[in-house]
Amino acid sequence: MTDEQKSFDTLEERLNARKTEYETMPVPDTAYQAVQSGIRQAARKRKSRLRWYMSSISVAAFLLLFTGCIRVSPAFASLVEQLPGMEGIVSMIRQDKGLMMAIDQSLLQKVGVTDEHDGASVTVEGIITDESRMVIFYTMKGMINSEKYNYDIDLLDENGKNLPVAFSYASPKPASESGVYEDKIDISFTESLPPQELTLVFKKRGKEPNNKWKVTFPVDHSLTKDMKNTIPVNQTMTVDGQRIHVKQAVLYPTRLVLDIEYDRNNTKKIFGIRDLQLVDEQGRAWRTDSSSIGGSGSSVFFESMYFSTPKKLTLQGSGLSVVDKDELVISIDPSSGEVQGGPSSLKLLKSSVQGKNLILEFTIADAQNATSGLSFTNIEDSKGNPFDINEVGWSPSVFEARVVIKNGAAAKGNLTMEIFSYPDQIRAPFSIEIPVTP
């Protein structure tokens, strides 16, 4: 008997013990029907995709355990993490109900492709994707000194071209003694659909171009084909005198996308909506990681309830971050500290030169519990020379902001700047109902 078979047998014994434990729990009729429906759907469409983590455990028995318990049992989720290719994945998305349910519905694609050289390796363990979002789970090994350098990541399509996508990832944390680091890359598809084949490139920042790890793998689109529900909303709410148009909600397996637009006739520019969430009829909150929605509006991303369709949804928020449109542009004399224009709550504490950069430090009154800081755009000196922001910082405990203007020491005369984000918060609770059925 191989070591792999032994591990499966041991896990099967523990799963069976857990199954006995859960069989004694009362299960509501609706939950039982959902479990049975999930089993029938999986049996019809997804048997082949289960083979990578199945041994002697039957598909039906495993799905019964998985569907019935993963949402209520951290202990069971811990057991699932021991399956080949699942290590660390559940723990990374445990706080995202939508992605947990996507795994529940067998939408995790196992990849298991590795590139290894120079004593280090990068492995793409698996992905979850639909036409709106992809989450890539990866493992780095042998990165003992990862705290000493950062990585750049490239995402390439099947033709070797950069994907026109927005994506986020964290710099590797200091590796453990084993030299293993696990994390994920979160990709948003706004201009294109996911490619048929994807190449992930890790490269050390500032190192030679050939010092990189390159992993190529196929993307299975059939798993989430036609899994998209568009729900027209077309409602307008007024918050603190400002009109906000909620246009539509698009529901995918990985997230819900809510399209919001700010009325062009608003007297204030909205930088963010505070405590934005969707609440269902059971009081469950479906979160968003979008702390601000700039410009004329945007798409706001929430956890997905695709596989747990609520009977009722309410969009709630506690207020706005805004500035009067006629107070957006300010003028600063760095030498005297004189400020013209801007909100009355904004005060310049001091300005200083550090190398070639100009550092401006501000204080902002009434910015308790702000979720965003202060930043500027369209920065020019009196000669019309443009400047960029090099760094921003926000200290919410003392309501102070720090803005570093790249090469700002060379600025001539006053600096004119337009506020790009502002931490002032206006408390104005609101809620509107979102239709559930398309």
CSV table of C-alpha atoms in Angstrom, one decimal:
chain,number,residue,atom,x,y,z
A,1,MET,CA,0.0,0.0,0.0
A,2,THR,CA,1.4,3.4,-1.0
A,3,ASP,CA,1.8,6.3,1.3
A,4,GLU,CA,-0.8,8.2,-0.7
A,5,GLN,CA,-3.3,5.3,-0.3
A,6,LYS,CA,-2.6,5.2,3.4
A,7,SER,CA,-3.3,8.9,3.7
A,8,PHE,CA,-6.6,8.5,1.8
A,9,ASP,CA,-7.6,5.6,4.0
A,10,THR,CA,-6.9,7.5,7.2
A,11,LEU,CA,-8.8,10.5,5.9
A,12,GLU,CA,-11.7,8.3,4.9
A,13,GLU,CA,-11.9,7.0,8.4
A,14,ARG,CA,-12.0,10.5,9.8
A,15,LEU,CA,-14.6,11.6,7.2
A,16,ASN,CA,-16.8,8.7,8.0
A,17,ALA,CA,-16.6,9.5,11.7
A,18,ARG,CA,-17.4,13.1,10.9
A,19,LYS,CA,-20.4,11.9,8.8
A,20,THR,CA,-21.7,9.9,11.7
A,21,GLU,CA,-21.5,13.0,13.9
A,22,TYR,CA,-23.4,15.2,11.5
A,23,GLU,CA,-26.0,12.6,10.7
A,24,THR,CA,-27.2,13.1,14.3
A,25,MET,CA,-27.8,16.8,13.8
A,26,PRO,CA,-31.2,18.1,12.8
A,27,VAL,CA,-31.3,19.5,9.3
A,28,PRO,CA,-34.0,21.9,8.0
A,29,ASP,CA,-36.0,20.7,5.0
A,30,THR,CA,-34.7,23.5,2.8
A,31,ALA,CA,-31.1,22.6,3.6
A,32,TYR,CA,-31.8,18.9,2.9
A,33,GLN,CA,-33.3,19.8,-0.5
A,34,ALA,CA,-30.4,22.0,-1.3
A,35,VAL,CA,-28.0,19.1,-0.5
A,36,GLN,CA,-29.9,16.7,-2.7
A,37,SER,CA,-30.1,19.2,-5.5
A,38,GLY,CA,-26.3,19.8,-5.3
A,39,ILE,CA,-25.6,16.0,-5.4
A,40,ARG,CA,-27.8,15.5,-8.4
A,41,GLN,CA,-26.3,18.5,-10.2
A,42,ALA,CA,-22.7,17.3,-9.4
A,43,ALA,CA,-23.5,13.7,-10.4
A,44,ARG,CA,-24.8,14.9,-13.8
A,45,LYS,CA,-22.1,17.5,-14.7
A,46,ARG,CA,-19.0,17.1,-12.6
A,47,LYS,CA,-18.1,13.5,-11.9
A,48,SER,CA,-14.9,13.7,-13.9
A,49,ARG,CA,-13.7,16.8,-12.1
A,50,LEU,CA,-13.9,15.1,-8.8
A,51,ARG,CA,-11.4,12.4,-9.7
A,52,TRP,CA,-8.3,14.4,-8.7
A,53,TYR,CA,-9.1,14.2,-5.0
A,54,MET,CA,-11.1,11.0,-4.8
A,55,SER,CA,-9.9,7.6,-4.0
A,56,SER,CA,-12.1,5.0,-2.4
A,57,ILE,CA,-14.5,7.6,-1.1
A,58,SER,CA,-17.7,7.6,-3.1
A,59,VAL,CA,-18.7,10.8,-4.9
A,60,ALA,CA,-22.1,10.9,-3.4
A,61,ALA,CA,-21.0,10.4,0.2
A,62,PHE,CA,-18.2,12.9,-0.1
A,63,LEU,CA,-20.5,15.5,-1.7
A,64,LEU,CA,-23.1,14.9,1.1
A,65,LEU,CA,-20.4,15.7,3.7
A,66,PHE,CA,-18.9,18.6,1.8
A,67,THR,CA,-22.2,20.3,0.9
A,68,GLY,CA,-23.8,19.7,4.2
A,69,CYS,CA,-21.0,20.7,6.5
A,70,ILE,CA,-18.4,23.1,5.0
A,71,ARG,CA,-20.5,26.2,5.8
A,72,VAL,CA,-21.1,25.3,9.4
A,73,SER,CA,-18.1,23.2,10.4
A,74,PRO,CA,-14.6,24.7,10.6
A,75,ALA,CA,-13.5,21.2,11.7
A,76,PHE,CA,-14.7,19.7,8.5
A,77,ALA,CA,-13.1,22.5,6.4
A,78,SER,CA,-9.8,21.5,8.2
A,79,LEU,CA,-10.3,17.9,7.0
A,80,VAL,CA,-10.9,19.1,3.4
A,81,GLU,CA,-7.6,21.1,3.6
A,82,GLN,CA,-5.7,17.8,3.9
A,83,LEU,CA,-6.9,16.6,0.4
A,84,PRO,CA,-4.1,16.8,-2.3
A,85,GLY,CA,-4.1,20.3,-3.8
A,86,MET,CA,-6.4,21.7,-1.2
A,87,GLU,CA,-3.8,22.5,1.4
A,88,GLY,CA,-4.1,26.2,2.4
A,89,ILE,CA,-6.8,27.0,-0.1
A,90,VAL,CA,-9.8,26.8,2.2
A,91,SER,CA,-8.1,28.9,4.9
A,92,MET,CA,-7.3,31.6,2.3
A,93,ILE,CA,-10.9,32.1,1.3
A,94,ARG,CA,-12.7,31.1,4.5
A,95,GLN,CA,-14.0,34.7,5.0
A,96,ASP,CA,-15.5,34.8,1.5
A,97,LYS,CA,-18.8,33.0,1.5
A,98,GLY,CA,-19.2,33.1,-2.3
A,99,LEU,CA,-15.8,31.4,-3.0
A,100,MET,CA,-16.5,28.9,-0.3
A,101,MET,CA,-19.7,27.9,-2.0
A,102,ALA,CA,-17.9,27.8,-5.4
A,103,ILE,CA,-15.6,25.2,-3.9
A,104,ASP,CA,-18.7,23.5,-2.5
A,105,GLN,CA,-20.0,23.3,-6.1
A,106,SER,CA,-16.8,21.7,-7.4
A,107,LEU,CA,-15.7,24.8,-9.3
A,108,LEU,CA,-12.1,24.6,-8.0
A,109,GLN,CA,-9.9,23.6,-11.0
A,110,LYS,CA,-6.8,21.7,-9.9
A,111,VAL,CA,-3.6,22.8,-11.8
A,112,GLY,CA,-0.6,21.4,-9.9
A,113,VAL,CA,2.0,22.8,-12.4
A,114,THR,CA,5.5,23.8,-11.1
A,115,ASP,CA,8.5,25.7,-12.4
A,116,GLU,CA,11.6,25.0,-10.4
A,117,HIS,CA,15.2,26.3,-10.6
A,118,ASP,CA,18.0,27.8,-8.4
A,119,GLY,CA,16.6,25.8,-5.5
A,120,ALA,CA,13.3,27.5,-5.5
A,121,SER,CA,9.9,26.8,-7.1
A,122,VAL,CA,6.5,28.2,-7.8
A,123,THR,CA,3.5,25.9,-8.1
A,124,VAL,CA,0.0,27.0,-9.3
A,125,GLU,CA,-2.2,24.7,-7.1
A,126,GLY,CA,-5.6,25.6,-8.5
A,127,ILE,CA,-7.9,28.3,-9.8
A,128,ILE,CA,-11.5,29.4,-9.4
A,129,THR,CA,-12.8,31.4,-12.4
A,130,ASP,CA,-15.8,32.7,-14.3
A,131,GLU,CA,-16.0,35.4,-16.9
A,132,SER,CA,-15.8,38.2,-14.3
A,133,ARG,CA,-13.1,37.0,-11.9
A,134,MET,CA,-10.3,34.5,-11.4
A,135,VAL,CA,-8.5,33.6,-8.2
A,136,ILE,CA,-5.2,31.8,-8.6
A,137,PHE,CA,-3.8,29.8,-5.6
A,138,TYR,CA,-0.1,29.3,-5.6
A,139,THR,CA,2.8,28.0,-3.5
A,140,MET,CA,6.4,29.2,-3.3
A,141,LYS,CA,9.1,27.0,-2.0
A,142,GLY,CA,12.7,27.6,-1.2
A,143,MET,CA,12.2,31.3,-0.8
A,144,ILE,CA,14.1,31.5,2.4
A,145,ASN,CA,15.1,35.1,2.0
A,146,SER,CA,11.8,36.3,0.5
A,147,GLU,CA,11.7,39.2,3.0
A,148,LYS,CA,14.7,40.8,1.3
A,149,TYR,CA,13.1,41.2,-2.1
A,150,ASN,CA,9.7,41.7,-3.8
A,151,TYR,CA,8.3,40.1,-6.8
A,152,ASP,CA,6.7,41.4,-9.9
A,153,ILE,CA,4.0,39.3,-11.6
A,154,ASP,CA,3.0,39.1,-15.2
A,155,LEU,CA,-0.2,37.5,-16.6
A,156,LEU,CA,0.1,36.4,-20.2
A,157,ASP,CA,-2.5,35.0,-22.6
A,158,GLU,CA,-2.0,32.1,-25.0
A,159,ASN,CA,-0.2,34.4,-27.4
A,160,GLY,CA,2.2,35.6,-24.8
A,161,LYS,CA,0.6,39.1,-24.5
A,162,ASN,CA,-0.2,40.8,-21.2
A,163,LEU,CA,-3.8,40.3,-20.1
A,164,PRO,CA,-5.8,43.6,-20.1
A,165,VAL,CA,-6.8,43.0,-16.5
A,166,ALA,CA,-6.6,44.4,-13.0
A,167,PHE,CA,-5.2,42.1,-10.4
A,168,SER,CA,-4.0,42.2,-6.8
A,169,TYR,CA,-1.5,40.2,-4.8
A,170,ALA,CA,0.5,40.6,-1.6
A,171,SER,CA,4.3,40.7,-1.5
A,172,PRO,CA,5.6,37.4,-0.1
A,173,LYS,CA,5.9,37.3,3.7
A,174,PRO,CA,9.0,36.1,5.4
A,175,ALA,CA,9.1,32.4,4.7
A,176,SER,CA,8.9,29.8,7.5
A,177,GLU,CA,11.7,27.5,8.3
A,178,SER,CA,10.5,25.2,5.6
A,179,GLY,CA,10.7,28.0,3.0
A,180,VAL,CA,7.1,27.6,2.0
A,181,TYR,CA,4.8,30.5,1.2
A,182,GLU,CA,1.1,30.2,0.1
A,183,ASP,CA,-1.1,33.0,-1.3
A,184,LYS,CA,-3.5,33.9,-4.0
A,185,ILE,CA,-3.8,36.4,-7.0
A,186,ASP,CA,-7.2,38.0,-7.5
A,187,ILE,CA,-7.9,39.0,-11.1
A,188,SER,CA,-10.8,41.1,-12.5
A,189,PHE,CA,-11.9,40.8,-16.1
A,190,THR,CA,-13.4,44.1,-17.3
A,191,GLU,CA,-12.1,44.4,-20.9
A,192,SER,CA,-11.8,40.7,-21.9
A,193,LEU,CA,-12.8,37.2,-20.9
A,194,PRO,CA,-10.5,34.7,-19.3
A,195,PRO,CA,-8.1,33.2,-21.8
A,196,GLN,CA,-8.1,29.5,-22.8
A,197,GLU,CA,-4.5,29.3,-21.5
A,198,LEU,CA,-2.8,31.4,-18.9
A,199,THR,CA,0.9,31.9,-18.1
A,200,LEU,CA,1.8,33.2,-14.7
A,201,VAL,CA,5.3,34.8,-14.5
A,202,PHE,CA,7.1,35.5,-11.1
A,203,LYS,CA,10.2,37.6,-11.4
A,204,LYS,CA,12.4,39.1,-8.7
A,205,ARG,CA,12.2,42.9,-8.8
A,206,GLY,CA,15.4,44.5,-9.9
A,207,LYS,CA,17.0,41.1,-10.9
A,208,GLU,CA,18.1,39.8,-14.2
A,209,PRO,CA,15.2,39.1,-16.6
A,210,ASN,CA,16.0,35.4,-16.8
A,211,ASN,CA,15.7,35.0,-13.0
A,212,LYS,CA,12.0,34.2,-13.1
A,213,TRP,CA,9.5,31.4,-12.7
A,214,LYS,CA,7.0,30.7,-15.4
A,215,VAL,CA,3.9,28.5,-15.1
A,216,THR,CA,1.5,27.8,-18.0
A,217,PHE,CA,-1.8,26.0,-17.6
A,218,PRO,CA,-5.1,25.6,-19.4
A,219,VAL,CA,-8.4,27.3,-18.2
A,220,ASP,CA,-11.6,25.2,-18.2
A,221,HIS,CA,-14.5,27.5,-19.2
A,222,SER,CA,-17.1,24.8,-19.2
A,223,LEU,CA,-17.4,24.7,-15.4
A,224,THR,CA,-19.1,28.1,-15.2
A,225,LYS,CA,-20.6,28.3,-18.7
A,226,ASP,CA,-23.8,30.4,-18.8
A,227,MET,CA,-23.5,31.0,-15.0
A,228,LYS,CA,-24.4,34.7,-15.1
A,229,ASN,CA,-27.6,36.4,-13.9
A,230,THR,CA,-28.3,40.0,-14.8
A,231,ILE,CA,-30.7,41.7,-12.5
A,232,PRO,CA,-32.0,45.2,-13.5
A,233,VAL,CA,-32.4,47.5,-10.6
A,234,ASN,CA,-32.8,51.1,-12.0
A,235,GLN,CA,-33.3,52.8,-8.7
A,236,THR,CA,-32.1,56.2,-7.5
A,237,MET,CA,-31.4,57.0,-3.8
A,238,THR,CA,-30.6,60.3,-2.3
A,239,VAL,CA,-27.9,60.4,0.4
A,240,ASP,CA,-27.0,63.7,2.1
A,241,GLY,CA,-28.6,65.5,-0.8
A,242,GLN,CA,-26.6,63.6,-3.5
A,243,ARG,CA,-28.3,61.3,-6.0
A,244,ILE,CA,-26.8,57.9,-6.6
A,245,HIS,CA,-28.2,55.7,-9.4
A,246,VAL,CA,-28.1,51.9,-8.8
A,247,LYS,CA,-28.3,50.5,-12.4
A,248,GLN,CA,-28.0,46.7,-12.2
A,249,ALA,CA,-26.6,43.8,-10.4
A,250,VAL,CA,-24.8,41.0,-12.2
A,251,LEU,CA,-24.4,37.7,-10.3
A,252,TYR,CA,-21.5,35.3,-11.0
A,253,PRO,CA,-20.3,32.3,-9.1
A,254,THR,CA,-17.3,34.2,-7.7
A,255,ARG,CA,-19.0,37.6,-7.0
A,256,LEU,CA,-21.9,40.0,-7.4
A,257,VAL,CA,-21.1,43.1,-9.4
A,258,LEU,CA,-23.3,46.1,-8.6
A,259,ASP,CA,-23.2,49.0,-11.1
A,260,ILE,CA,-23.5,52.4,-9.4
A,261,GLU,CA,-23.4,55.9,-11.0
A,262,TYR,CA,-23.3,59.3,-9.4
A,263,ASP,CA,-25.6,62.0,-10.7
A,264,ARG,CA,-23.6,64.6,-12.7
A,265,ASN,CA,-25.6,67.4,-11.2
A,266,ASN,CA,-24.6,66.5,-7.6
A,267,THR,CA,-23.1,69.4,-5.7
A,268,LYS,CA,-20.5,67.2,-4.0
A,269,LYS,CA,-17.9,64.8,-5.3
A,270,ILE,CA,-18.4,61.4,-3.7
A,271,PHE,CA,-15.1,59.6,-2.8
A,272,GLY,CA,-16.5,56.6,-1.0
A,273,ILE,CA,-19.6,55.0,0.5
A,274,ARG,CA,-19.2,53.9,4.1
A,275,ASP,CA,-20.1,50.4,5.4
A,276,LEU,CA,-21.6,49.3,2.1
A,277,GLN,CA,-23.2,45.8,2.2
A,278,LEU,CA,-26.0,43.6,0.9
A,279,VAL,CA,-28.2,42.0,3.6
A,280,ASP,CA,-30.5,39.1,2.9
A,281,GLU,CA,-33.8,38.1,4.6
A,282,GLN,CA,-31.9,36.1,7.2
A,283,GLY,CA,-29.8,39.1,8.2
A,284,ARG,CA,-26.7,37.7,6.6
A,285,ALA,CA,-24.3,40.5,5.3
A,286,TRP,CA,-22.7,39.9,1.9
A,287,ARG,CA,-19.5,42.1,2.1
A,288,THR,CA,-17.6,44.2,-0.4
A,289,ASP,CA,-13.9,45.0,-0.3
A,290,SER,CA,-14.5,48.2,-2.2
A,291,SER,CA,-13.9,51.0,0.4
A,292,SER,CA,-14.4,53.7,-2.1
A,293,ILE,CA,-16.0,54.3,-5.5
A,294,GLY,CA,-14.4,57.2,-7.3
A,295,GLY,CA,-15.2,59.3,-10.3
A,296,SER,CA,-18.7,59.3,-11.6
A,297,GLY,CA,-19.3,55.8,-10.1
A,298,SER,CA,-18.1,52.3,-10.6
A,299,SER,CA,-18.7,48.6,-10.3
A,300,VAL,CA,-18.8,47.5,-6.7
A,301,PHE,CA,-17.9,43.9,-6.0
A,302,PHE,CA,-19.7,41.8,-3.3
A,303,GLU,CA,-19.4,38.2,-2.1
A,304,SER,CA,-21.5,36.0,-4.4
A,305,MET,CA,-24.8,34.4,-3.3
A,306,TYR,CA,-25.1,32.6,-6.7
A,307,PHE,CA,-25.5,29.2,-5.1
A,308,SER,CA,-27.6,30.5,-2.2
A,309,THR,CA,-30.2,32.7,-3.9
A,310,PRO,CA,-31.8,34.9,-1.2
A,311,LYS,CA,-35.5,35.8,-1.2
A,312,LYS,CA,-34.7,39.5,-0.5
A,313,LEU,CA,-31.7,41.7,-0.7
A,314,THR,CA,-31.2,45.2,0.8
A,315,LEU,CA,-28.4,47.5,-0.1
A,316,GLN,CA,-27.3,49.3,3.1
A,317,GLY,CA,-24.7,52.0,4.0
A,318,SER,CA,-24.0,54.4,6.8
A,319,GLY,CA,-22.8,57.5,4.9
A,320,LEU,CA,-20.5,59.0,2.4
A,321,SER,CA,-17.0,60.5,2.0
A,322,VAL,CA,-17.6,63.8,0.1
A,323,VAL,CA,-16.2,67.2,-0.7
A,324,ASP,CA,-18.1,70.2,-2.3
A,325,LYS,CA,-17.1,70.4,-5.9
A,326,ASP,CA,-16.2,74.0,-5.6
A,327,GLU,CA,-13.6,73.0,-2.8
A,328,LEU,CA,-11.8,70.4,-4.8
A,329,VAL,CA,-8.9,72.5,-6.0
A,330,ILE,CA,-6.4,74.0,-3.5
A,331,SER,CA,-3.3,76.1,-3.8
A,332,ILE,CA,-0.3,75.7,-1.4
A,333,ASP,CA,2.7,77.9,-0.9
A,334,PRO,CA,5.3,75.4,0.5
A,335,SER,CA,7.6,78.1,1.8
A,336,SER,CA,5.0,79.9,3.9
A,337,GLY,CA,2.5,77.1,4.5
A,338,GLU,CA,-0.4,79.3,3.2
A,339,VAL,CA,-3.3,77.3,1.8
A,340,GLN,CA,-6.1,78.7,-0.4
A,341,GLY,CA,-9.2,76.8,-1.2
A,342,GLY,CA,-10.2,73.3,-0.1
A,343,PRO,CA,-12.5,72.1,2.6
A,344,SER,CA,-12.4,74.0,5.9
A,345,SER,CA,-11.5,70.8,7.7
A,346,LEU,CA,-8.2,70.5,5.8
A,347,LYS,CA,-5.2,72.2,7.4
A,348,LEU,CA,-1.5,72.1,6.4
A,349,LEU,CA,0.7,71.2,9.4
A,350,LYS,CA,4.1,71.6,7.7
A,351,SER,CA,6.1,71.1,4.5
A,352,SER,CA,9.6,69.8,4.2
A,353,VAL,CA,12.1,68.7,1.6
A,354,GLN,CA,13.6,65.2,1.7
A,355,GLY,CA,16.1,64.8,-1.1
A,356,LYS,CA,14.3,65.7,-4.3
A,357,ASN,CA,10.9,65.1,-2.8
A,358,LEU,CA,8.5,67.5,-1.1
A,359,ILE,CA,6.6,66.2,1.9
A,360,LEU,CA,3.3,67.8,2.9
A,361,GLU,CA,1.7,66.9,6.2
A,362,PHE,CA,-2.0,67.7,6.8
A,363,THR,CA,-4.5,67.4,9.6
A,364,ILE,CA,-8.2,66.7,8.8
A,365,ALA,CA,-10.9,67.4,11.4
A,366,ASP,CA,-13.9,65.1,11.8
A,367,ALA,CA,-12.4,62.1,10.1
A,368,GLN,CA,-13.2,59.5,12.7
A,369,ASN,CA,-13.4,55.9,11.3
A,370,ALA,CA,-12.3,57.0,7.9
A,371,THR,CA,-11.6,54.1,5.5
A,372,SER,CA,-9.5,56.1,3.0
A,373,GLY,CA,-6.9,58.7,3.2
A,374,LEU,CA,-5.9,62.0,1.5
A,375,SER,CA,-4.5,62.1,-2.0
A,376,PHE,CA,-4.3,64.6,-4.9
A,377,THR,CA,-4.1,64.6,-8.7
A,378,ASN,CA,-3.4,67.2,-11.4
A,379,ILE,CA,-0.5,68.7,-9.4
A,380,GLU,CA,1.2,71.7,-11.1
A,381,ASP,CA,3.5,74.5,-9.9
A,382,SER,CA,3.2,78.1,-10.9
A,383,LYS,CA,5.1,77.5,-14.1
A,384,GLY,CA,2.8,74.7,-15.2
A,385,ASN,CA,5.3,71.9,-14.5
A,386,PRO,CA,3.4,68.7,-13.6
A,387,PHE,CA,4.2,66.5,-10.6
A,388,ASP,CA,3.2,63.1,-9.3
A,389,ILE,CA,2.4,61.6,-6.0
A,390,ASN,CA,5.2,59.3,-4.8
A,391,GLU,CA,3.7,58.1,-1.5
A,392,VAL,CA,0.6,58.8,0.7
A,393,GLY,CA,0.0,57.9,4.4
A,394,TRP,CA,-2.9,58.2,6.7
A,395,SER,CA,-2.9,58.0,10.5
A,396,PRO,CA,-6.6,57.6,11.5
A,397,SER,CA,-5.9,57.8,15.3
A,398,VAL,CA,-4.7,61.4,15.0
A,399,PHE,CA,-6.4,62.4,11.7
A,400,GLU,CA,-3.1,63.2,10.0
A,401,ALA,CA,-2.1,62.7,6.4
A,402,ARG,CA,1.3,62.6,4.8
A,403,VAL,CA,1.7,63.2,1.0
A,404,VAL,CA,5.1,62.9,-0.7
A,405,ILE,CA,5.4,64.7,-4.1
A,406,LYS,CA,8.0,63.2,-6.3
A,407,ASN,CA,10.7,65.7,-7.3
A,408,GLY,CA,8.5,68.4,-5.6
A,409,ALA,CA,11.6,70.1,-4.2
A,410,ALA,CA,12.1,71.6,-7.7
A,411,ALA,CA,8.6,73.2,-7.8
A,412,LYS,CA,8.4,76.9,-8.6
A,413,GLY,CA,6.0,79.1,-6.6
A,414,ASN,CA,2.7,77.7,-5.4
A,415,LEU,CA,1.5,74.2,-6.0
A,416,THR,CA,-2.1,73.7,-7.4
A,417,MET,CA,-3.7,70.4,-6.6
A,418,GLU,CA,-7.0,68.7,-7.0
A,419,ILE,CA,-8.3,66.4,-4.2
A,420,PHE,CA,-8.4,62.8,-5.5
A,421,SER,CA,-9.5,61.1,-2.2
A,422,TYR,CA,-10.7,62.5,1.1
A,423,PRO,CA,-11.2,60.9,4.5
A,424,ASP,CA,-14.0,63.1,5.8
A,425,GLN,CA,-17.1,61.1,6.6
A,426,ILE,CA,-20.7,62.2,6.6
A,427,ARG,CA,-23.1,60.0,8.6
A,428,ALA,CA,-26.2,59.5,6.5
A,429,PRO,CA,-27.6,55.9,6.8
A,430,PHE,CA,-29.5,54.6,3.8
A,431,SER,CA,-31.0,51.4,2.4
A,432,ILE,CA,-32.9,50.3,-0.7
A,433,GLU,CA,-34.2,46.9,-1.7
A,434,ILE,CA,-32.6,45.1,-4.6
A,435,PRO,CA,-34.8,42.8,-6.7
A,436,VAL,CA,-33.6,39.2,-6.5
A,437,THR,CA,-35.1,37.6,-9.6
A,438,PRO,CA,-34.0,38.9,-13.1
